[in-house]
Coordinates of C-alpha atoms and ligand atoms in Angstrom, one line a residue:
M1 CA 94.9 169.5 65.4
A2 CA 94.9 172.8 63.6
Q3 CA 92.4 175.5 64.5
L4 CA 89.8 175.1 61.8
T5 CA 86.2 176.0 61.9
D6 CA 84.0 173.5 60.2
D7 CA 83.1 176.0 57.5
C8 CA 86.5 177.4 57.0
F9 CA 86.7 176.1 53.4
A10 CA 83.1 176.9 52.6
F11 CA 82.6 178.5 49.2
S12 CA 79.4 178.5 47.3
G13 CA 80.5 179.8 43.9
P14 CA 80.7 177.6 40.8
L15 CA 84.5 177.8 40.1
L16 CA 86.8 179.3 42.7
P17 CA 89.4 181.8 41.3
L18 CA 92.9 181.3 42.8
G19 CA 93.0 184.8 44.2
E20 CA 89.7 184.2 45.9
M21 CA 91.0 181.0 47.3
E22 CA 94.0 182.7 48.8
R23 CA 91.8 185.3 50.3
L24 CA 89.6 182.6 51.9
I25 CA 92.6 180.8 53.3
G26 CA 93.8 184.1 54.9
E27 CA 90.4 184.8 56.4
R28 CA 89.3 181.4 57.6
V29 CA 92.3 179.4 58.5
T30 CA 94.1 180.0 61.8
P31 CA 97.8 179.3 62.2
V32 CA 99.0 176.8 64.7
A33 CA 99.5 178.6 68.0
E34 CA 102.3 176.6 69.7
T35 CA 105.8 178.1 69.6
E36 CA 109.2 177.0 70.7
R37 CA 112.8 178.5 70.7
V38 CA 115.2 176.8 68.4
P39 CA 118.9 177.3 68.0
L40 CA 120.0 179.1 64.7
R41 CA 121.5 175.9 63.5
G42 CA 118.5 173.9 62.3
A43 CA 116.2 176.9 62.1
R44 CA 116.1 177.0 58.3
G45 CA 112.5 176.7 57.1
R46 CA 111.0 177.5 60.4
V47 CA 108.5 180.4 60.8
V48 CA 109.3 183.3 63.0
A49 CA 106.7 183.5 65.8
E50 CA 107.2 187.0 67.0
D51 CA 109.0 190.1 65.6
V52 CA 112.8 189.8 66.2
K53 CA 114.4 193.2 66.9
A54 CA 118.1 194.0 66.6
P55 CA 119.7 194.0 70.0
V56 CA 122.7 195.9 68.7
D57 CA 123.7 198.2 65.8
L58 CA 124.9 196.4 62.7
P59 CA 127.7 197.0 62.0
P60 CA 128.4 197.6 65.7
F61 CA 131.0 200.3 65.1
D62 CA 132.2 202.6 62.3
N63 CA 134.7 200.7 60.2
S64 CA 136.7 200.7 57.0
A65 CA 135.2 199.1 53.8
V66 CA 138.6 198.8 52.1
D67 CA 142.3 198.3 52.7
G68 CA 143.8 201.7 52.6
Y69 CA 144.4 204.9 54.6
A70 CA 142.0 206.6 57.0
V71 CA 142.1 210.4 56.9
R72 CA 140.2 213.4 58.2
H73 CA 138.5 214.9 55.2
A74 CA 139.1 218.5 56.5
D75 CA 142.9 217.9 56.2
L76 CA 142.7 217.4 52.4
L77 CA 143.6 220.0 49.9
E78 CA 140.8 220.8 47.5
H79 CA 142.8 221.5 44.4
G80 CA 145.7 219.0 44.6
E81 CA 147.3 216.0 46.2
T82 CA 147.8 216.0 50.0
R83 CA 150.9 214.6 51.7
L84 CA 150.1 213.0 55.1
V85 CA 152.3 211.4 57.8
I86 CA 151.4 207.7 58.4
G87 CA 150.5 207.8 62.1
G88 CA 149.8 204.2 62.8
R89 CA 148.3 200.9 61.6
L90 CA 144.9 199.3 62.3
T91 CA 144.0 195.8 61.3
A92 CA 140.6 194.2 61.6
G93 CA 140.0 193.2 65.2
A94 CA 142.7 195.5 66.6
S95 CA 141.4 197.8 69.3
A96 CA 140.8 201.2 68.0
N97 CA 142.3 203.4 70.7
L98 CA 144.3 205.1 68.1
A99 CA 143.4 208.7 67.4
L100 CA 144.2 210.5 64.2
K101 CA 146.2 213.7 64.7
P102 CA 145.9 216.6 62.3
G103 CA 147.9 216.0 59.1
Q104 CA 148.1 212.3 59.7
A105 CA 146.7 209.2 57.9
I106 CA 146.3 205.8 59.5
R107 CA 147.1 202.6 57.6
I108 CA 143.8 200.6 57.9
F109 CA 142.4 197.3 56.7
T110 CA 138.9 196.2 55.8
G111 CA 136.7 195.7 58.8
A112 CA 139.1 197.6 61.2
A113 CA 137.4 200.2 63.4
M114 CA 137.8 203.8 62.2
P115 CA 140.3 205.7 64.4
A116 CA 138.9 208.6 66.4
G117 CA 139.0 211.7 64.1
A118 CA 139.0 209.9 60.8
D119 CA 136.0 210.1 58.6
T120 CA 137.2 209.0 55.1
V121 CA 139.3 206.1 53.7
F122 CA 141.5 206.1 50.6
M123 CA 141.8 202.8 48.8
Q124 CA 145.4 201.6 48.8
E125 CA 145.3 201.4 45.0
D126 CA 144.7 205.1 44.8
V127 CA 147.6 206.4 46.8
V128 CA 151.4 206.7 46.6
V129 CA 153.4 205.7 49.6
D130 CA 156.7 207.5 50.1
G131 CA 158.5 206.2 53.2
D132 CA 156.5 207.2 56.3
H133 CA 154.3 209.4 54.2
V134 CA 151.3 208.8 52.0
I135 CA 150.3 211.0 49.1
V136 CA 146.5 211.0 48.4
P137 CA 144.8 212.4 45.3
K138 CA 142.2 215.2 45.3
G139 CA 138.4 214.7 44.9
L140 CA 137.5 212.0 47.3
K141 CA 134.1 212.6 49.0
L142 CA 133.7 213.0 52.7
G143 CA 132.8 209.6 54.2
A144 CA 134.0 207.6 51.3
N145 CA 134.8 203.9 52.1
R146 CA 133.6 204.3 55.6
R147 CA 130.9 202.0 57.0
L148 CA 128.8 203.7 59.7
A149 CA 127.6 201.9 62.9
G150 CA 124.0 200.8 62.3
E151 CA 124.0 201.6 58.6
D152 CA 122.8 198.0 57.9
V153 CA 120.5 197.7 61.0
P154 CA 120.1 200.3 63.8
A155 CA 119.6 198.7 67.2
G156 CA 115.9 198.2 68.0
Q157 CA 114.7 197.8 64.4
V158 CA 112.6 194.8 63.5
V159 CA 114.8 192.6 61.3
L160 CA 112.8 189.4 61.2
P161 CA 109.1 190.1 61.3
A162 CA 106.7 187.4 62.6
G163 CA 105.8 185.2 59.7
T164 CA 109.2 185.2 58.1
V165 CA 110.2 181.8 56.8
L166 CA 113.9 181.5 57.8
E167 CA 116.3 181.1 54.9
P168 CA 120.1 181.0 55.1
Q169 CA 120.3 184.8 54.8
H170 CA 117.9 185.4 57.7
I171 CA 119.9 183.0 59.9
A172 CA 123.1 184.9 58.9
L173 CA 121.5 188.2 59.9
A174 CA 120.4 186.8 63.2
A175 CA 123.9 185.5 63.9
A176 CA 125.5 188.8 62.9
L177 CA 123.3 190.4 65.5
G178 CA 124.7 188.0 68.1
L179 CA 121.4 186.0 68.5
T180 CA 121.7 182.3 69.3
D181 CA 118.1 181.2 69.0
I182 CA 114.7 182.3 67.6
A183 CA 111.1 181.8 68.7
V184 CA 109.3 179.9 65.9
R185 CA 106.0 178.3 65.5
R186 CA 105.9 174.5 65.8
R187 CA 106.3 172.4 62.7
L188 CA 103.2 171.4 60.9
K189 CA 102.4 167.6 61.0
V190 CA 101.2 166.4 57.6
A191 CA 100.0 162.9 56.7
I192 CA 100.0 161.7 53.1
F193 CA 98.4 158.8 51.3
S194 CA 98.2 157.7 47.7
T195 CA 94.9 156.1 46.6
G196 CA 94.1 153.7 43.8
D197 CA 93.8 149.9 43.3
E198 CA 96.3 150.2 40.5
V199 CA 99.0 152.0 42.5
V200 CA 101.9 149.9 44.0
E201 CA 105.0 150.7 45.9
P202 CA 108.2 150.9 43.9
G203 CA 110.2 147.7 44.5
S204 CA 107.2 145.5 45.1
P205 CA 105.8 143.1 42.4
R206 CA 103.8 144.9 39.8
A207 CA 100.8 143.2 38.2
G208 CA 100.1 144.0 34.5
A209 CA 97.6 146.8 35.1
A210 CA 99.5 148.4 38.0
I211 CA 101.7 151.5 38.1
Y212 CA 104.4 152.5 40.6
D213 CA 103.4 155.2 43.1
A214 CA 104.9 158.5 42.1
N215 CA 102.8 160.9 44.0
R216 CA 103.7 160.0 47.6
F217 CA 107.3 160.6 46.7
L218 CA 106.5 163.9 45.0
L219 CA 104.4 165.0 48.0
S220 CA 106.7 163.9 50.7
E221 CA 109.6 165.8 49.1
L222 CA 107.6 168.9 48.5
L223 CA 106.3 168.9 52.1
A224 CA 109.7 168.3 53.5
R225 CA 111.1 171.2 51.6
L226 CA 108.4 173.4 53.2
G227 CA 109.6 172.4 56.6
T228 CA 106.7 170.2 57.6
Q229 CA 106.9 166.9 59.5
V230 CA 105.7 164.3 57.1
T231 CA 104.1 160.9 57.9
D232 CA 103.9 158.7 54.9
L233 CA 100.9 156.4 55.5
G234 CA 101.2 154.5 52.2
I235 CA 98.7 153.5 49.6
L236 CA 95.0 153.1 50.1
A237 CA 92.7 150.9 48.0
D238 CA 89.6 152.3 46.2
D239 CA 87.4 151.1 49.1
P240 CA 85.2 153.7 50.8
D241 CA 85.3 152.0 54.3
A242 CA 89.0 151.6 54.3
L243 CA 89.5 155.1 53.1
A244 CA 87.3 156.6 55.8
R245 CA 88.9 154.6 58.6
A246 CA 92.5 155.4 57.5
L247 CA 91.7 159.1 56.9
Q248 CA 90.1 159.5 60.3
A249 CA 92.9 157.8 62.1
A250 CA 95.4 160.0 60.3
A251 CA 93.5 163.2 61.3
A252 CA 94.0 162.4 65.0
G253 CA 97.7 163.3 65.0
H254 CA 98.1 165.7 62.2
D255 CA 97.3 169.2 61.1
L256 CA 96.7 168.3 57.5
V257 CA 96.0 165.1 55.6
V258 CA 96.8 165.1 51.9
T259 CA 95.8 162.4 49.5
S260 CA 96.2 162.0 45.7
G261 CA 93.8 160.3 43.4
G262 CA 90.1 159.4 43.7
V263 CA 88.7 162.9 43.8
S264 CA 87.0 163.1 40.4
T265 CA 83.6 161.9 39.7
G266 CA 84.4 158.3 38.5
E267 CA 82.6 155.4 40.1
A268 CA 85.9 154.3 41.8
D269 CA 86.5 157.8 43.2
H270 CA 85.6 157.4 46.9
V271 CA 87.8 160.0 48.6
R272 CA 85.1 162.7 48.6
S273 CA 82.4 160.4 50.0
A274 CA 84.8 159.2 52.7
I275 CA 85.4 162.7 53.8
E276 CA 81.7 163.4 53.8
R277 CA 81.3 160.5 56.3
I278 CA 84.0 161.5 58.7
G279 CA 84.0 165.3 58.4
R280 CA 82.9 168.0 56.1
L281 CA 83.8 168.2 52.5
V282 CA 83.9 171.4 50.4
F283 CA 84.6 170.6 46.9
W284 CA 86.7 173.4 45.7
R285 CA 86.5 173.4 42.0
V286 CA 89.4 175.7 41.7
A287 CA 89.7 177.6 38.5
I288 CA 93.1 176.2 37.6
K289 CA 94.5 174.0 34.8
P290 CA 96.0 171.5 35.1
G291 CA 94.6 170.5 38.4
R292 CA 90.9 170.8 38.8
P293 CA 89.3 169.0 40.8
V294 CA 90.8 169.6 44.2
A295 CA 88.8 168.5 47.2
M296 CA 89.2 170.4 50.5
G297 CA 87.6 169.7 53.8
V298 CA 87.9 169.2 57.5
I299 CA 88.1 165.8 59.2
S300 CA 86.5 166.1 62.6
G301 CA 88.7 164.0 64.8
S302 CA 87.2 161.7 67.4
S303 CA 89.1 159.8 70.0
P304 CA 89.1 156.1 69.0
G305 CA 86.7 154.2 71.2
T306 CA 85.2 157.1 73.2
G307 CA 83.8 159.0 70.3
A308 CA 84.7 162.2 72.2
P309 CA 85.4 165.1 69.9
R310 CA 89.0 166.1 69.3
Q311 CA 90.5 168.8 67.3
S312 CA 90.1 168.5 63.6
A313 CA 92.6 168.3 60.8
A314 CA 92.4 170.0 57.4
F315 CA 92.1 167.8 54.4
V316 CA 93.2 168.2 50.8
G317 CA 92.5 165.7 48.1
L318 CA 94.7 166.2 45.0
P319 CA 94.1 164.8 41.6
G320 CA 95.9 161.5 40.8
N321 CA 97.7 162.6 37.7
P322 CA 101.2 163.6 38.9
V323 CA 101.5 166.9 36.9
A324 CA 98.0 168.0 38.2
A325 CA 99.1 166.9 41.7
F326 CA 102.2 169.0 41.4
V327 CA 100.5 172.1 40.1
T328 CA 97.7 172.0 42.6
F329 CA 100.2 171.4 45.4
V330 CA 102.2 174.5 44.6
R331 CA 99.2 176.7 43.9
V332 CA 96.6 175.4 46.4
V333 CA 98.3 173.3 49.2
K334 CA 101.3 175.6 49.6
P335 CA 99.3 178.7 50.4
L336 CA 97.2 176.7 52.8
L337 CA 100.3 175.3 54.5
R338 CA 101.9 178.7 54.8
R339 CA 98.8 180.0 56.4
L340 CA 98.6 177.1 58.8
S341 CA 102.2 177.4 59.7
G342 CA 101.9 181.1 60.5
A343 CA 104.0 182.2 57.5
R344 CA 103.2 185.3 55.5
P345 CA 101.7 184.7 52.1
Q346 CA 104.5 184.2 49.6
S347 CA 104.8 187.0 47.1
L348 CA 105.8 185.2 43.9
V349 CA 106.3 187.6 41.1
P350 CA 106.2 185.9 37.7
L351 CA 109.0 187.2 35.5
P352 CA 107.8 188.2 32.0
V353 CA 109.4 186.1 29.3
R354 CA 108.7 185.8 25.6
A355 CA 106.5 182.8 24.7
A356 CA 107.8 181.0 21.6
F357 CA 104.4 179.4 20.9
A358 CA 100.7 180.3 20.3
Y359 CA 98.3 179.3 23.0
R360 CA 94.5 179.3 23.4
K361 CA 92.7 178.9 26.7
R362 CA 89.4 179.3 28.5
K363 CA 88.5 182.6 30.0
D364 CA 88.2 182.8 33.8
R365 CA 90.7 180.1 34.5
R366 CA 94.3 180.3 35.4
E367 CA 96.4 178.0 33.3
Y368 CA 100.0 176.8 33.8
V369 CA 102.1 175.6 30.9
R370 CA 105.3 173.7 31.4
V371 CA 108.1 175.4 29.6
A372 CA 111.9 175.3 29.1
L373 CA 113.8 178.5 28.8
Q374 CA 116.2 179.0 25.9
R375 CA 117.9 181.8 24.1
G376 CA 116.1 182.8 20.9
S377 CA 117.9 183.6 17.7
D378 CA 118.1 187.3 18.7
G379 CA 119.7 186.4 22.1
E380 CA 116.6 187.1 24.1
I381 CA 115.3 184.4 26.5
E382 CA 112.2 182.7 25.3
A383 CA 109.9 180.0 26.8
V384 CA 109.4 176.8 24.8
K385 CA 106.3 174.7 25.6
H386 CA 106.9 171.0 26.3
P387 CA 105.6 168.9 23.4
Q388 CA 103.6 166.7 25.7
D389 CA 101.1 168.5 27.8
G390 CA 99.1 165.6 29.3
A391 CA 98.6 165.8 33.1
G392 CA 100.2 162.3 33.5
I393 CA 103.4 163.1 31.6
L394 CA 106.0 163.2 34.4
T395 CA 108.9 164.0 32.0
S396 CA 107.1 167.3 31.1
L397 CA 108.1 168.3 34.6
T398 CA 111.7 166.9 34.5
E399 CA 112.5 168.3 31.1
T400 CA 111.3 171.9 31.7
D401 CA 112.3 174.8 33.9
G402 CA 109.0 176.1 35.2
L403 CA 105.5 177.2 34.5
L404 CA 104.1 180.0 32.4
E405 CA 101.2 181.5 34.2
F406 CA 98.3 182.5 31.9
P407 CA 96.0 184.9 33.8
E408 CA 92.2 184.4 34.0
D409 CA 91.3 187.1 31.5
V410 CA 93.6 186.0 28.7
T411 CA 92.1 183.7 26.0
A412 CA 94.7 183.6 23.3
I413 CA 98.3 184.6 22.7
E414 CA 100.5 184.6 19.6
P415 CA 104.2 183.8 19.6
G416 CA 106.2 186.7 21.0
A417 CA 103.7 187.6 23.7
R418 CA 105.2 188.2 27.1
I419 CA 103.9 185.9 29.8
G420 CA 104.8 185.5 33.5
F421 CA 107.3 182.7 34.2
L422 CA 107.6 181.0 37.6
S423 CA 110.6 178.7 38.1
Y424 CA 110.2 175.4 39.8
A425 CA 112.8 176.5 42.3
A426 CA 110.6 179.4 43.3
L427 CA 107.4 177.4 43.2
I428 CA 108.6 174.6 45.5
G429 CA 110.7 176.8 47.8
Ligands
AMP1 P1 92.5 159.5 39.6 O1 92.6 160.9 40.1 O2 92.5 158.5 40.8 O3 91.4 159.3 38.7 O4 93.8 159.2 38.9 C1 94.2 159.8 37.7 C2 95.4 159.2 37.0 O5 96.5 159.4 37.9 C3 95.2 157.7 36.8 O6 95.8 157.4 35.6 C4 96.0 157.1 37.9 O7 96.5 155.8 37.6 C5 97.1 158.1 38.1 N1 97.6 158.1 39.5 C6 96.8 158.1 40.6 N2 97.6 158.0 41.7 C7 98.9 158.0 41.3 C8 100.1 157.9 42.0 N3 100.2 157.8 43.3 N4 101.3 157.9 41.2 C9 101.2 157.9 39.9 N5 100.0 158.0 39.2 C10 98.9 158.0 39.9
MG2 MG1 92.2 156.6 41.2

């Protein structure tokens, strides 16, 4: 379904650095074109299709930021207190056809429109009320506690650029501007499979050498969080013909097909050869640990029966070990999904934290280490490595807070080194 050229994933180098992968995705993958208008409610997670401009100023009128007394700054004495007559009262929502006369103050509340002639507001805590007069101190700056029309957003400004993924704060901004719906790209349709003769559905009988499927649950939750429409197509046996048939059928109605397992070079790993039969496989040996290998490709759809060509679907084959599947999902599938969906690339800034451990790694590979954050003896936050770092250890994901990202050029660190930390919340969001 997605607009993919057959060679969109082509890469001829030995081991693809992550940065290079992101560049290739940006250059060679085209976002889905269809758009629709959706109401603000339910728009969370959708991708803005065209720049949204503010139809009005925000705030729409000058108003008070505090409960207090609105005054004209020019009426205030420079070197002492000023005594002003209270000339009226303005609550939030009251119509502001009250004008401030010279020597007057107007009792005003937060959000009420500034009366004509007033430019400054004293907080009620800072004044003394004496009958129908108010005594204000010296020294308040012109414009204090006044919110100007358009100081947040001037009318006409682009507030939600195309490619924005709508979060609660974006929806609040659209609502504050009086908008009721937004043009967004259509949702991506993603099909998922698990593969492996040993993998069985939780709740079904489990033979001695079988394991319950974790990856389909992992992937469908991750995909749902990213706003895609997920079709869970179950578990596929390690059988090349069955794999090819199922993957091709799935490609027909989806933008992306994601599998886990069966992509390494073992004799029972048939996913790669299945893709070679029904499309084009580019084996992206991404320079990432845990995770490598990740298979990418395009399944060229064909209408069942007729053999007529149809639009193709992208394919990603993730490793079977759940931790490797998780890391490659957030670092490989997610950038691909964002691009397909029309979203701008996510700028994830790793926060430097102090590593509480020594670490050695291979050069030219980005490595992710599962860590828990805790306070060190000096009160500073430090990252503690999970004691079990196998790619199949699921509790290493549930007992930690996120990943330390070791850049390609680093080969060794000692305890105390500062390394970028990415929280799971940021990675899966
Ligand atoms: P594979 O990539 O197929 O060689 O699988 C690597 C490891 O991941 C093996 O130990 C598999 O049993 C395990 N594995 C594969 N698929 C799943 C799954 N869906 N859930 C949990 N573990 C899996
Ligand atoms: Mg397998």
